[in-house]
Amino acid sequence: MSETLVAILLGIVEGITEFLPVSSTGHLILASELLGYDAATWAMFNVVIQLGAILAVVVLYWRTFWAVASGLLRMNPVSWRFTRNLLVAFVPAAVIGLALHSKIEVLLGEPMVVAWALVIGGIAILVIERLVKSATIHGIAEIPLVRVIGIGFIQCLAMIPGVSRSGATIMGALTLGVERRTAAEFSFFLAIPTMLGATTLELLKNHDAIASARVGWDEIAIGFVTAFIVAIVVIKWFVGIVSKHGFAPFAWYRIVAGIGAIVWLSMR
């Protein structure tokens, strides 16, 4: 398979899965097993193209970011609470991610961990969807600080590949009284500092590998643009699906995909 085709496929996988509660990292790990390419060669590529998906959030929600930025200058309390909530929710992932970075990297090489995490995570989503009925919080700035801290710690479960950062964030928010659309959008916005931090850490730790990587900047550019375009479409679609049908469709997908991966990996 040509490097250009792999770059396009991985960009599509990243764009589709980054903001859905199905685990982008897990899918990229399983893709390396399924397509048979050298995962180590494409490791830095996978990190960098995440920024394409993050850019999609900035483009789609630029009015929100503009309103928050201008509100900060005017000392608007809603804008300050919005910003505070994002930064506070990011802190647990930053601290724990730095402390456990080496252990997390070991798990990234275990596709069977991904498969089981997909199944268990899917069951967890179904259970939470059934148990959580009422929501009292309808805006990101309205989330109390103590619940923001809780969401931040729950997001850290996504350090296990296959759990899903967006899934953990959304389900954590739902259990703490945040309504579905707000929970989904909070996960989109929280992805920006979280993924920027993770990407920066990887680039700093592996700057020598970048210079000698066999995957060139052409492939990175292709993957980045592909992830950006696909993520824009997926985010719009995802918000509509969640508002009407909840998260159960993604839970069943996780369960089916996870079981299929377990069977396939066991037969290899």
JSON list of C-alpha atoms in Angstrom, two decimals, residues 95-245:
[
{"chain": "A", "resi": 95, "resn": "VAL", "atom": "CA", "xyz": [-0.61, 16.31, 35.43]},
{"chain": "A", "resi": 96, "resn": "ILE", "atom": "CA", "xyz": [-1.50, 12.61, 35.25]},
{"chain": "A", "resi": 97, "resn": "GLY", "atom": "CA", "xyz": [-0.48, 12.37, 31.59]},
{"chain": "A", "resi": 98, "resn": "LEU", "atom": "CA", "xyz": [3.00, 13.68, 32.40]},
{"chain": "A", "resi": 99, "resn": "ALA", "atom": "CA", "xyz": [3.34, 11.39, 35.41]},
{"chain": "A", "resi": 100, "resn": "LEU", "atom": "CA", "xyz": [2.22, 8.22, 33.59]},
{"chain": "A", "resi": 101, "resn": "HIS", "atom": "CA", "xyz": [3.52, 8.96, 30.09]},
{"chain": "A", "resi": 102, "resn": "SER", "atom": "CA", "xyz": [5.86, 5.95, 29.91]},
{"chain": "A", "resi": 103, "resn": "LYS", "atom": "CA", "xyz": [3.18, 3.53, 31.13]},
{"chain": "A", "resi": 104, "resn": "ILE", "atom": "CA", "xyz": [0.66, 4.92, 28.65]},
{"chain": "A", "resi": 105, "resn": "GLU", "atom": "CA", "xyz": [3.10, 4.36, 25.78]},
{"chain": "A", "resi": 106, "resn": "VAL", "atom": "CA", "xyz": [3.34, 0.67, 26.73]},
{"chain": "A", "resi": 107, "resn": "LEU", "atom": "CA", "xyz": [-0.44, 0.30, 26.50]},
{"chain": "A", "resi": 108, "resn": "LEU", "atom": "CA", "xyz": [-0.43, 1.91, 23.04]},
{"chain": "A", "resi": 109, "resn": "GLY", "atom": "CA", "xyz": [1.26, -1.23, 21.74]},
{"chain": "A", "resi": 110, "resn": "GLU", "atom": "CA", "xyz": [-1.50, -3.55, 22.97]},
{"chain": "A", "resi": 111, "resn": "PRO", "atom": "CA", "xyz": [-4.34, -3.86, 20.41]},
{"chain": "A", "resi": 112, "resn": "MET", "atom": "CA", "xyz": [-6.17, -6.39, 22.60]},
{"chain": "A", "resi": 113, "resn": "VAL", "atom": "CA", "xyz": [-6.44, -3.73, 25.32]},
{"chain": "A", "resi": 114, "resn": "VAL", "atom": "CA", "xyz": [-8.13, -1.51, 22.74]},
{"chain": "A", "resi": 115, "resn": "ALA", "atom": "CA", "xyz": [-10.58, -4.24, 21.76]},
{"chain": "A", "resi": 116, "resn": "TRP", "atom": "CA", "xyz": [-11.68, -4.95, 25.33]},
{"chain": "A", "resi": 117, "resn": "ALA", "atom": "CA", "xyz": [-11.87, -1.23, 26.15]},
{"chain": "A", "resi": 118, "resn": "LEU", "atom": "CA", "xyz": [-14.21, -0.73, 23.19]},
{"chain": "A", "resi": 119, "resn": "VAL", "atom": "CA", "xyz": [-16.58, -3.41, 24.48]},
{"chain": "A", "resi": 120, "resn": "ILE", "atom": "CA", "xyz": [-16.49, -2.32, 28.13]},
{"chain": "A", "resi": 121, "resn": "GLY", "atom": "CA", "xyz": [-16.84, 1.34, 27.16]},
{"chain": "A", "resi": 122, "resn": "GLY", "atom": "CA", "xyz": [-19.84, 0.56, 24.97]},
{"chain": "A", "resi": 123, "resn": "ILE", "atom": "CA", "xyz": [-21.58, -1.25, 27.82]},
{"chain": "A", "resi": 124, "resn": "ALA", "atom": "CA", "xyz": [-20.79, 1.66, 30.15]},
{"chain": "A", "resi": 125, "resn": "ILE", "atom": "CA", "xyz": [-22.38, 4.13, 27.72]},
{"chain": "A", "resi": 126, "resn": "LEU", "atom": "CA", "xyz": [-25.57, 2.05, 27.52]},
{"chain": "A", "resi": 127, "resn": "VAL", "atom": "CA", "xyz": [-25.77, 1.83, 31.31]},
{"chain": "A", "resi": 128, "resn": "ILE", "atom": "CA", "xyz": [-25.19, 5.57, 31.78]},
{"chain": "A", "resi": 129, "resn": "GLU", "atom": "CA", "xyz": [-27.73, 6.45, 29.08]},
{"chain": "A", "resi": 130, "resn": "ARG", "atom": "CA", "xyz": [-30.32, 4.31, 30.87]},
{"chain": "A", "resi": 131, "resn": "LEU", "atom": "CA", "xyz": [-29.60, 5.58, 34.38]},
{"chain": "A", "resi": 132, "resn": "VAL", "atom": "CA", "xyz": [-29.13, 9.30, 33.67]},
{"chain": "A", "resi": 133, "resn": "LYS", "atom": "CA", "xyz": [-32.52, 10.86, 32.98]},
{"chain": "A", "resi": 134, "resn": "SER", "atom": "CA", "xyz": [-32.48, 14.49, 34.12]},
{"chain": "A", "resi": 135, "resn": "ALA", "atom": "CA", "xyz": [-30.09, 17.29, 33.31]},
{"chain": "A", "resi": 136, "resn": "THR", "atom": "CA", "xyz": [-29.90, 20.58, 35.17]},
{"chain": "A", "resi": 137, "resn": "ILE", "atom": "CA", "xyz": [-26.94, 22.22, 33.42]},
{"chain": "A", "resi": 138, "resn": "HIS", "atom": "CA", "xyz": [-27.42, 23.67, 29.93]},
{"chain": "A", "resi": 139, "resn": "GLY", "atom": "CA", "xyz": [-24.28, 25.67, 29.29]},
{"chain": "A", "resi": 140, "resn": "ILE", "atom": "CA", "xyz": [-20.53, 25.20, 29.68]},
{"chain": "A", "resi": 141, "resn": "ALA", "atom": "CA", "xyz": [-20.20, 28.34, 31.79]},
{"chain": "A", "resi": 142, "resn": "GLU", "atom": "CA", "xyz": [-22.95, 27.03, 34.10]},
{"chain": "A", "resi": 143, "resn": "ILE", "atom": "CA", "xyz": [-21.04, 23.90, 35.16]},
{"chain": "A", "resi": 144, "resn": "PRO", "atom": "CA", "xyz": [-20.01, 24.27, 38.83]},
{"chain": "A", "resi": 145, "resn": "LEU", "atom": "CA", "xyz": [-16.29, 24.12, 39.54]},
{"chain": "A", "resi": 146, "resn": "VAL", "atom": "CA", "xyz": [-16.44, 20.92, 41.56]},
{"chain": "A", "resi": 147, "resn": "ARG", "atom": "CA", "xyz": [-18.19, 19.12, 38.69]},
{"chain": "A", "resi": 148, "resn": "VAL", "atom": "CA", "xyz": [-15.66, 20.51, 36.21]},
{"chain": "A", "resi": 149, "resn": "ILE", "atom": "CA", "xyz": [-12.89, 18.96, 38.31]},
{"chain": "A", "resi": 150, "resn": "GLY", "atom": "CA", "xyz": [-14.79, 15.65, 38.28]},
{"chain": "A", "resi": 151, "resn": "ILE", "atom": "CA", "xyz": [-15.09, 15.72, 34.49]},
{"chain": "A", "resi": 152, "resn": "GLY", "atom": "CA", "xyz": [-11.38, 16.48, 34.23]},
{"chain": "A", "resi": 153, "resn": "PHE", "atom": "CA", "xyz": [-10.46, 13.41, 36.27]},
{"chain": "A", "resi": 154, "resn": "ILE", "atom": "CA", "xyz": [-12.93, 11.20, 34.38]},
{"chain": "A", "resi": 155, "resn": "GLN", "atom": "CA", "xyz": [-11.33, 12.31, 31.11]},
{"chain": "A", "resi": 156, "resn": "CYS", "atom": "CA", "xyz": [-8.09, 10.71, 32.35]},
{"chain": "A", "resi": 157, "resn": "LEU", "atom": "CA", "xyz": [-9.66, 7.26, 31.86]},
{"chain": "A", "resi": 158, "resn": "ALA", "atom": "CA", "xyz": [-9.02, 7.86, 28.16]},
{"chain": "A", "resi": 159, "resn": "MET", "atom": "CA", "xyz": [-5.31, 7.34, 28.78]},
{"chain": "A", "resi": 160, "resn": "ILE", "atom": "CA", "xyz": [-6.24, 3.67, 28.41]},
{"chain": "A", "resi": 161, "resn": "PRO", "atom": "CA", "xyz": [-6.32, 3.22, 24.61]},
{"chain": "A", "resi": 162, "resn": "GLY", "atom": "CA", "xyz": [-9.79, 2.35, 23.41]},
{"chain": "A", "resi": 163, "resn": "VAL", "atom": "CA", "xyz": [-11.65, 4.18, 26.18]},
{"chain": "A", "resi": 164, "resn": "SER", "atom": "CA", "xyz": [-12.12, 7.41, 24.14]},
{"chain": "A", "resi": 165, "resn": "ARG", "atom": "CA", "xyz": [-11.32, 10.89, 25.41]},
{"chain": "A", "resi": 166, "resn": "SER", "atom": "CA", "xyz": [-14.56, 12.35, 24.08]},
{"chain": "A", "resi": 167, "resn": "GLY", "atom": "CA", "xyz": [-16.56, 9.38, 25.37]},
{"chain": "A", "resi": 168, "resn": "ALA", "atom": "CA", "xyz": [-15.12, 9.63, 28.89]},
{"chain": "A", "resi": 169, "resn": "THR", "atom": "CA", "xyz": [-15.66, 13.40, 28.96]},
{"chain": "A", "resi": 170, "resn": "ILE", "atom": "CA", "xyz": [-19.22, 13.23, 27.67]},
{"chain": "A", "resi": 171, "resn": "MET", "atom": "CA", "xyz": [-20.30, 10.35, 29.91]},
{"chain": "A", "resi": 172, "resn": "GLY", "atom": "CA", "xyz": [-18.65, 12.01, 32.89]},
{"chain": "A", "resi": 173, "resn": "ALA", "atom": "CA", "xyz": [-20.52, 15.23, 32.17]},
{"chain": "A", "resi": 174, "resn": "LEU", "atom": "CA", "xyz": [-23.83, 13.39, 31.78]},
{"chain": "A", "resi": 175, "resn": "THR", "atom": "CA", "xyz": [-23.47, 11.65, 35.13]},
{"chain": "A", "resi": 176, "resn": "LEU", "atom": "CA", "xyz": [-22.79, 15.05, 36.72]},
{"chain": "A", "resi": 177, "resn": "GLY", "atom": "CA", "xyz": [-25.99, 16.62, 35.42]},
{"chain": "A", "resi": 178, "resn": "VAL", "atom": "CA", "xyz": [-24.91, 18.21, 32.11]},
{"chain": "A", "resi": 179, "resn": "GLU", "atom": "CA", "xyz": [-27.35, 17.88, 29.21]},
{"chain": "A", "resi": 180, "resn": "ARG", "atom": "CA", "xyz": [-26.30, 15.98, 26.08]},
{"chain": "A", "resi": 181, "resn": "ARG", "atom": "CA", "xyz": [-25.52, 18.77, 23.61]},
{"chain": "A", "resi": 182, "resn": "THR", "atom": "CA", "xyz": [-23.58, 20.79, 26.19]},
{"chain": "A", "resi": 183, "resn": "ALA", "atom": "CA", "xyz": [-21.67, 17.65, 27.24]},
{"chain": "A", "resi": 184, "resn": "ALA", "atom": "CA", "xyz": [-20.73, 16.96, 23.61]},
{"chain": "A", "resi": 185, "resn": "GLU", "atom": "CA", "xyz": [-19.63, 20.55, 22.95]},
{"chain": "A", "resi": 186, "resn": "PHE", "atom": "CA", "xyz": [-17.65, 20.65, 26.19]},
{"chain": "A", "resi": 187, "resn": "SER", "atom": "CA", "xyz": [-15.75, 17.57, 24.98]},
{"chain": "A", "resi": 188, "resn": "PHE", "atom": "CA", "xyz": [-15.04, 19.35, 21.65]},
{"chain": "A", "resi": 189, "resn": "PHE", "atom": "CA", "xyz": [-13.66, 22.46, 23.36]},
{"chain": "A", "resi": 190, "resn": "LEU", "atom": "CA", "xyz": [-11.73, 20.50, 26.00]},
{"chain": "A", "resi": 191, "resn": "ALA", "atom": "CA", "xyz": [-10.03, 18.60, 23.18]},
{"chain": "A", "resi": 192, "resn": "ILE", "atom": "CA", "xyz": [-8.18, 21.78, 22.15]},
{"chain": "A", "resi": 193, "resn": "PRO", "atom": "CA", "xyz": [-5.92, 22.24, 25.23]},
{"chain": "A", "resi": 194, "resn": "THR", "atom": "CA", "xyz": [-5.77, 18.49, 25.86]},
{"chain": "A", "resi": 195, "resn": "MET", "atom": "CA", "xyz": [-4.66, 17.50, 22.36]},
{"chain": "A", "resi": 196, "resn": "LEU", "atom": "CA", "xyz": [-2.41, 20.53, 21.94]},
{"chain": "A", "resi": 197, "resn": "GLY", "atom": "CA", "xyz": [-0.69, 19.56, 25.18]},
{"chain": "A", "resi": 198, "resn": "ALA", "atom": "CA", "xyz": [-0.34, 15.90, 24.18]},
{"chain": "A", "resi": 199, "resn": "THR", "atom": "CA", "xyz": [0.93, 16.81, 20.71]},
{"chain": "A", "resi": 200, "resn": "THR", "atom": "CA", "xyz": [3.47, 19.29, 22.07]},
{"chain": "A", "resi": 201, "resn": "LEU", "atom": "CA", "xyz": [4.75, 16.71, 24.56]},
{"chain": "A", "resi": 202, "resn": "GLU", "atom": "CA", "xyz": [5.17, 14.09, 21.84]},
{"chain": "A", "resi": 203, "resn": "LEU", "atom": "CA", "xyz": [6.94, 16.52, 19.50]},
{"chain": "A", "resi": 204, "resn": "LEU", "atom": "CA", "xyz": [9.33, 17.65, 22.23]},
{"chain": "A", "resi": 205, "resn": "LYS", "atom": "CA", "xyz": [10.13, 14.10, 23.35]},
{"chain": "A", "resi": 206, "resn": "ASN", "atom": "CA", "xyz": [10.61, 12.82, 19.80]},
{"chain": "A", "resi": 207, "resn": "HIS", "atom": "CA", "xyz": [12.10, 15.78, 17.91]},
{"chain": "A", "resi": 208, "resn": "ASP", "atom": "CA", "xyz": [15.07, 13.66, 16.78]},
{"chain": "A", "resi": 209, "resn": "ALA", "atom": "CA", "xyz": [12.72, 11.01, 15.39]},
{"chain": "A", "resi": 210, "resn": "ILE", "atom": "CA", "xyz": [10.83, 13.65, 13.41]},
{"chain": "A", "resi": 211, "resn": "ALA", "atom": "CA", "xyz": [13.94, 14.71, 11.55]},
{"chain": "A", "resi": 212, "resn": "SER", "atom": "CA", "xyz": [14.74, 11.13, 10.54]},
{"chain": "A", "resi": 213, "resn": "ALA", "atom": "CA", "xyz": [11.17, 9.90, 9.99]},
{"chain": "A", "resi": 214, "resn": "ARG", "atom": "CA", "xyz": [10.51, 8.01, 6.77]},
{"chain": "A", "resi": 215, "resn": "VAL", "atom": "CA", "xyz": [7.03, 9.54, 6.55]},
{"chain": "A", "resi": 216, "resn": "GLY", "atom": "CA", "xyz": [7.54, 12.92, 4.88]},
{"chain": "A", "resi": 217, "resn": "TRP", "atom": "CA", "xyz": [5.81, 16.25, 5.22]},
{"chain": "A", "resi": 218, "resn": "ASP", "atom": "CA", "xyz": [3.77, 15.57, 2.08]},
{"chain": "A", "resi": 219, "resn": "GLU", "atom": "CA", "xyz": [2.06, 12.64, 3.80]},
{"chain": "A", "resi": 220, "resn": "ILE", "atom": "CA", "xyz": [1.62, 14.67, 6.98]},
{"chain": "A", "resi": 221, "resn": "ALA", "atom": "CA", "xyz": [-0.01, 17.49, 5.01]},
{"chain": "A", "resi": 222, "resn": "ILE", "atom": "CA", "xyz": [-2.36, 15.04, 3.28]},
{"chain": "A", "resi": 223, "resn": "GLY", "atom": "CA", "xyz": [-3.33, 13.43, 6.58]},
{"chain": "A", "resi": 224, "resn": "PHE", "atom": "CA", "xyz": [-3.80, 16.82, 8.27]},
{"chain": "A", "resi": 225, "resn": "VAL", "atom": "CA", "xyz": [-6.10, 18.19, 5.57]},
{"chain": "A", "resi": 226, "resn": "THR", "atom": "CA", "xyz": [-8.05, 14.91, 5.35]},
{"chain": "A", "resi": 227, "resn": "ALA", "atom": "CA", "xyz": [-8.59, 14.81, 9.12]},
{"chain": "A", "resi": 228, "resn": "PHE", "atom": "CA", "xyz": [-9.68, 18.47, 9.09]},
{"chain": "A", "resi": 229, "resn": "ILE", "atom": "CA", "xyz": [-12.27, 18.05, 6.33]},
{"chain": "A", "resi": 230, "resn": "VAL", "atom": "CA", "xyz": [-13.69, 14.80, 7.69]},
{"chain": "A", "resi": 231, "resn": "ALA", "atom": "CA", "xyz": [-13.85, 16.15, 11.26]},
{"chain": "A", "resi": 232, "resn": "ILE", "atom": "CA", "xyz": [-15.91, 19.16, 10.15]},
{"chain": "A", "resi": 233, "resn": "VAL", "atom": "CA", "xyz": [-18.52, 16.88, 8.60]},
{"chain": "A", "resi": 234, "resn": "VAL", "atom": "CA", "xyz": [-18.51, 14.47, 11.55]},
{"chain": "A", "resi": 235, "resn": "ILE", "atom": "CA", "xyz": [-18.89, 17.15, 14.25]},
{"chain": "A", "resi": 236, "resn": "LYS", "atom": "CA", "xyz": [-21.97, 18.63, 12.55]},
{"chain": "A", "resi": 237, "resn": "TRP", "atom": "CA", "xyz": [-23.48, 15.18, 12.09]},
{"chain": "A", "resi": 238, "resn": "PHE", "atom": "CA", "xyz": [-22.63, 14.05, 15.62]},
{"chain": "A", "resi": 239, "resn": "VAL", "atom": "CA", "xyz": [-24.34, 16.97, 17.37]},
{"chain": "A", "resi": 240, "resn": "GLY", "atom": "CA", "xyz": [-27.54, 16.30, 15.37]},
{"chain": "A", "resi": 241, "resn": "ILE", "atom": "CA", "xyz": [-27.51, 12.56, 16.14]},
{"chain": "A", "resi": 242, "resn": "VAL", "atom": "CA", "xyz": [-26.87, 13.09, 19.85]},
{"chain": "A", "resi": 243, "resn": "SER", "atom": "CA", "xyz": [-29.63, 15.69, 20.17]},
{"chain": "A", "resi": 244, "resn": "LYS", "atom": "CA", "xyz": [-32.19, 13.29, 18.63]},
{"chain": "A", "resi": 245, "resn": "HIS", "atom": "CA", "xyz": [-31.02, 9.77, 19.51]}
]
